[in-house]
Amino acid sequence: KNDDNEMIMMDDLIYRRAKHVVTENERTQLAKIALTKGDWTQFGKLMNASHESMKVDYEVSCDEIDILVEIAQKHPGVFGSRLTGGGFGGCTVTLVEKGQVESLCQTLREEYRLKTGKECLCFETRPGDGAREIIF
């Protein structure tokens, strides 16, 4: 609505893109709280919602990434999984219980090959300290 409380018509594509940006900002703020509390379940839900929004509203995912995310999200011990990077292919990031990492990677390799005929690379990483200033 504008200042006169009149409805402003917006193209569906523009609406979905804007919706993604607004909801992704909200998810980012909620993710900070979840991480601070160590609430991996909530953080995983936010990861999943982020992927769905990138897939549906922003349309930067692709079939191969969606397949990886779907496989991961169904695996025991997975809190959440989503596209990472610039979109249009590339990588996913998955938050999983430590004891399930090897099993998840094996499942991803096997099921992805069955569904796509392609190989996928899977590896474990650990979070770092993040961006910071380095003074020489």
mmCIF file of C-alpha atoms in Angstrom:
data_model
loop_
_atom_site.group_PDB
_atom_site.id
_atom_site.type_symbol
_atom_site.label_atom_id
_atom_site.label_comp_id
_atom_site.label_asym_id
_atom_site.label_seq_id
_atom_site.Cartn_x
_atom_site.Cartn_y
_atom_site.Cartn_z
ATOM 1 C CA LYS A 1 0.000 0.000 0.000
ATOM 2 C CA ASN A 2 1.133 3.545 -0.631
ATOM 3 C CA ASP A 3 0.776 6.635 1.594
ATOM 4 C CA ASP A 4 -2.885 6.978 0.595
ATOM 5 C CA ASN A 5 -3.537 3.378 1.703
ATOM 6 C CA GLU A 6 -4.115 2.322 -1.893
ATOM 7 C CA MET A 7 -3.043 -1.109 -3.041
ATOM 8 C CA ILE A 8 -0.051 -1.058 -5.354
ATOM 9 C CA MET A 9 0.001 -3.811 -7.942
ATOM 10 C CA MET A 10 3.301 -5.617 -8.214
ATOM 11 C CA ASP A 11 4.407 -8.099 -10.830
ATOM 12 C CA ASP A 12 4.451 -11.638 -9.355
ATOM 13 C CA LEU A 13 8.128 -12.151 -10.218
ATOM 14 C CA ILE A 14 9.184 -8.908 -8.533
ATOM 15 C CA TYR A 15 7.003 -9.754 -5.541
ATOM 16 C CA ARG A 16 8.604 -13.184 -5.107
ATOM 17 C CA ARG A 17 12.115 -11.747 -5.416
ATOM 18 C CA ALA A 18 11.368 -9.061 -2.832
ATOM 19 C CA LYS A 19 9.664 -11.619 -0.591
ATOM 20 C CA HIS A 20 12.835 -13.737 -0.640
ATOM 21 C CA VAL A 21 15.021 -10.798 0.346
ATOM 22 C CA VAL A 22 12.749 -9.733 3.194
ATOM 23 C CA THR A 23 12.214 -13.247 4.547
ATOM 24 C CA GLU A 24 15.908 -14.132 4.167
ATOM 25 C CA ASN A 25 16.810 -11.082 6.257
ATOM 26 C CA GLU A 26 14.313 -12.224 8.907
ATOM 27 C CA ARG A 27 15.744 -15.759 8.816
ATOM 28 C CA THR A 28 19.260 -14.382 9.222
ATOM 29 C CA GLN A 29 18.270 -12.506 12.372
ATOM 30 C CA LEU A 30 16.523 -15.588 13.760
ATOM 31 C CA ALA A 31 19.513 -17.750 12.824
ATOM 32 C CA LYS A 32 21.797 -15.547 14.889
ATOM 33 C CA ILE A 33 19.565 -16.108 17.918
ATOM 34 C CA ALA A 34 19.345 -19.856 17.295
ATOM 35 C CA LEU A 35 23.125 -20.158 16.957
ATOM 36 C CA THR A 36 23.703 -18.107 20.098
ATOM 37 C CA LYS A 37 21.413 -20.486 22.007
ATOM 38 C CA GLY A 38 22.869 -23.602 20.377
ATOM 39 C CA ASP A 39 19.395 -24.412 19.044
ATOM 40 C CA TRP A 40 20.434 -26.591 16.095
ATOM 41 C CA THR A 41 16.872 -27.737 15.419
ATOM 42 C CA GLN A 42 15.635 -24.173 14.923
ATOM 43 C CA PHE A 43 18.722 -23.258 12.908
ATOM 44 C CA GLY A 44 18.123 -26.291 10.664
ATOM 45 C CA LYS A 45 14.510 -25.271 10.074
ATOM 46 C CA LEU A 46 15.740 -21.843 9.015
ATOM 47 C CA MET A 47 18.264 -23.429 6.636
ATOM 48 C CA ASN A 48 15.500 -25.514 5.071
ATOM 49 C CA ALA A 49 13.201 -22.496 4.735
ATOM 50 C CA SER A 50 16.031 -20.527 3.169
ATOM 51 C CA HIS A 51 16.575 -23.204 0.547
ATOM 52 C CA GLU A 52 12.882 -23.393 -0.272
ATOM 53 C CA SER A 53 12.770 -19.620 -0.706
ATOM 54 C CA MET A 54 15.865 -19.622 -2.939
ATOM 55 C CA LYS A 55 14.270 -22.411 -4.971
ATOM 56 C CA VAL A 56 10.728 -21.035 -5.283
ATOM 57 C CA ASP A 57 10.857 -17.276 -4.760
ATOM 58 C CA TYR A 58 14.337 -16.306 -5.952
ATOM 59 C CA GLU A 59 14.686 -19.202 -8.420
ATOM 60 C CA VAL A 60 18.467 -19.580 -8.094
ATOM 61 C CA SER A 61 18.564 -23.289 -7.357
ATOM 62 C CA CYS A 62 18.656 -26.114 -9.897
ATOM 63 C CA ASP A 63 17.519 -29.733 -10.038
ATOM 64 C CA GLU A 64 20.890 -31.163 -8.989
ATOM 65 C CA ILE A 65 21.107 -28.949 -5.896
ATOM 66 C CA ASP A 66 17.472 -29.607 -5.003
ATOM 67 C CA ILE A 67 18.143 -33.358 -5.185
ATOM 68 C CA LEU A 68 21.143 -33.067 -2.842
ATOM 69 C CA VAL A 69 19.151 -30.965 -0.382
ATOM 70 C CA GLU A 70 16.191 -33.348 -0.495
ATOM 71 C CA ILE A 71 18.404 -36.381 0.129
ATOM 72 C CA ALA A 72 20.175 -34.644 3.016
ATOM 73 C CA GLN A 73 17.002 -33.339 4.646
ATOM 74 C CA LYS A 74 15.622 -36.905 4.874
ATOM 75 C CA HIS A 75 18.774 -38.371 6.430
ATOM 76 C CA PRO A 76 18.867 -39.168 10.171
ATOM 77 C CA GLY A 77 20.715 -36.586 12.228
ATOM 78 C CA VAL A 78 20.364 -33.773 9.678
ATOM 79 C CA PHE A 79 19.094 -30.499 11.109
ATOM 80 C CA GLY A 80 18.966 -28.613 7.807
ATOM 81 C CA SER A 81 20.407 -28.323 4.322
ATOM 82 C CA ARG A 82 20.479 -25.574 1.710
ATOM 83 C CA LEU A 83 22.108 -24.173 -1.377
ATOM 84 C CA THR A 84 25.191 -22.117 -0.666
ATOM 85 C CA GLY A 85 27.163 -19.767 -2.863
ATOM 86 C CA GLY A 86 25.842 -17.699 -5.730
ATOM 87 C CA GLY A 87 23.156 -20.087 -6.869
ATOM 88 C CA PHE A 88 22.531 -21.835 -10.188
ATOM 89 C CA GLY A 89 24.413 -24.951 -9.090
ATOM 90 C CA GLY A 90 27.503 -25.414 -7.031
ATOM 91 C CA CYS A 91 27.299 -26.535 -3.425
ATOM 92 C CA THR A 92 25.045 -27.290 -0.525
ATOM 93 C CA VAL A 93 25.768 -26.915 3.155
ATOM 94 C CA THR A 94 24.202 -29.327 5.616
ATOM 95 C CA LEU A 95 24.129 -29.174 9.398
ATOM 96 C CA VAL A 96 24.309 -32.749 10.676
ATOM 97 C CA GLU A 97 25.093 -34.509 13.936
ATOM 98 C CA LYS A 98 28.769 -35.455 14.053
ATOM 99 C CA GLY A 99 28.023 -39.158 14.355
ATOM 100 C CA GLN A 100 26.045 -39.087 11.095
ATOM 101 C CA VAL A 101 28.590 -37.374 8.812
ATOM 102 C CA GLU A 102 30.043 -40.514 7.192
ATOM 103 C CA SER A 103 26.622 -42.070 6.727
ATOM 104 C CA LEU A 104 25.250 -38.862 5.218
ATOM 105 C CA CYS A 105 28.129 -38.553 2.763
ATOM 106 C CA GLN A 106 27.725 -42.191 1.712
ATOM 107 C CA THR A 107 23.963 -41.719 1.252
ATOM 108 C CA LEU A 108 24.472 -38.518 -0.742
ATOM 109 C CA ARG A 109 26.986 -40.189 -3.062
ATOM 110 C CA GLU A 110 24.823 -43.256 -3.648
ATOM 111 C CA GLU A 111 21.397 -41.634 -3.984
ATOM 112 C CA TYR A 112 22.656 -38.696 -6.044
ATOM 113 C CA ARG A 113 24.331 -41.105 -8.495
ATOM 114 C CA LEU A 114 21.115 -43.142 -8.745
ATOM 115 C CA LYS A 115 18.944 -40.061 -9.328
ATOM 116 C CA THR A 116 21.234 -38.131 -11.676
ATOM 117 C CA GLY A 117 23.862 -40.508 -13.055
ATOM 118 C CA LYS A 118 26.458 -38.044 -11.762
ATOM 119 C CA GLU A 119 29.012 -38.157 -8.951
ATOM 120 C CA CYS A 120 28.994 -35.715 -6.055
ATOM 121 C CA LEU A 121 31.805 -34.667 -3.778
ATOM 122 C CA CYS A 122 31.035 -34.643 -0.072
ATOM 123 C CA PHE A 123 33.336 -33.451 2.675
ATOM 124 C CA GLU A 124 33.221 -32.356 6.309
ATOM 125 C CA THR A 125 34.065 -28.814 7.324
ATOM 126 C CA ARG A 126 34.079 -26.940 10.580
ATOM 127 C CA PRO A 127 33.000 -23.338 11.157
ATOM 128 C CA GLY A 128 35.724 -20.750 11.526
ATOM 129 C CA ASP A 129 35.854 -17.448 13.344
ATOM 130 C CA GLY A 130 34.315 -15.591 10.398
ATOM 131 C CA ALA A 131 35.288 -12.271 8.899
ATOM 132 C CA ARG A 132 37.598 -10.130 10.960
ATOM 133 C CA GLU A 133 40.157 -7.388 10.562
ATOM 134 C CA ILE A 134 43.801 -8.379 10.369
ATOM 135 C CA ILE A 135 46.331 -5.652 11.128
ATOM 136 C CA PHE A 136 49.864 -6.115 9.825
#
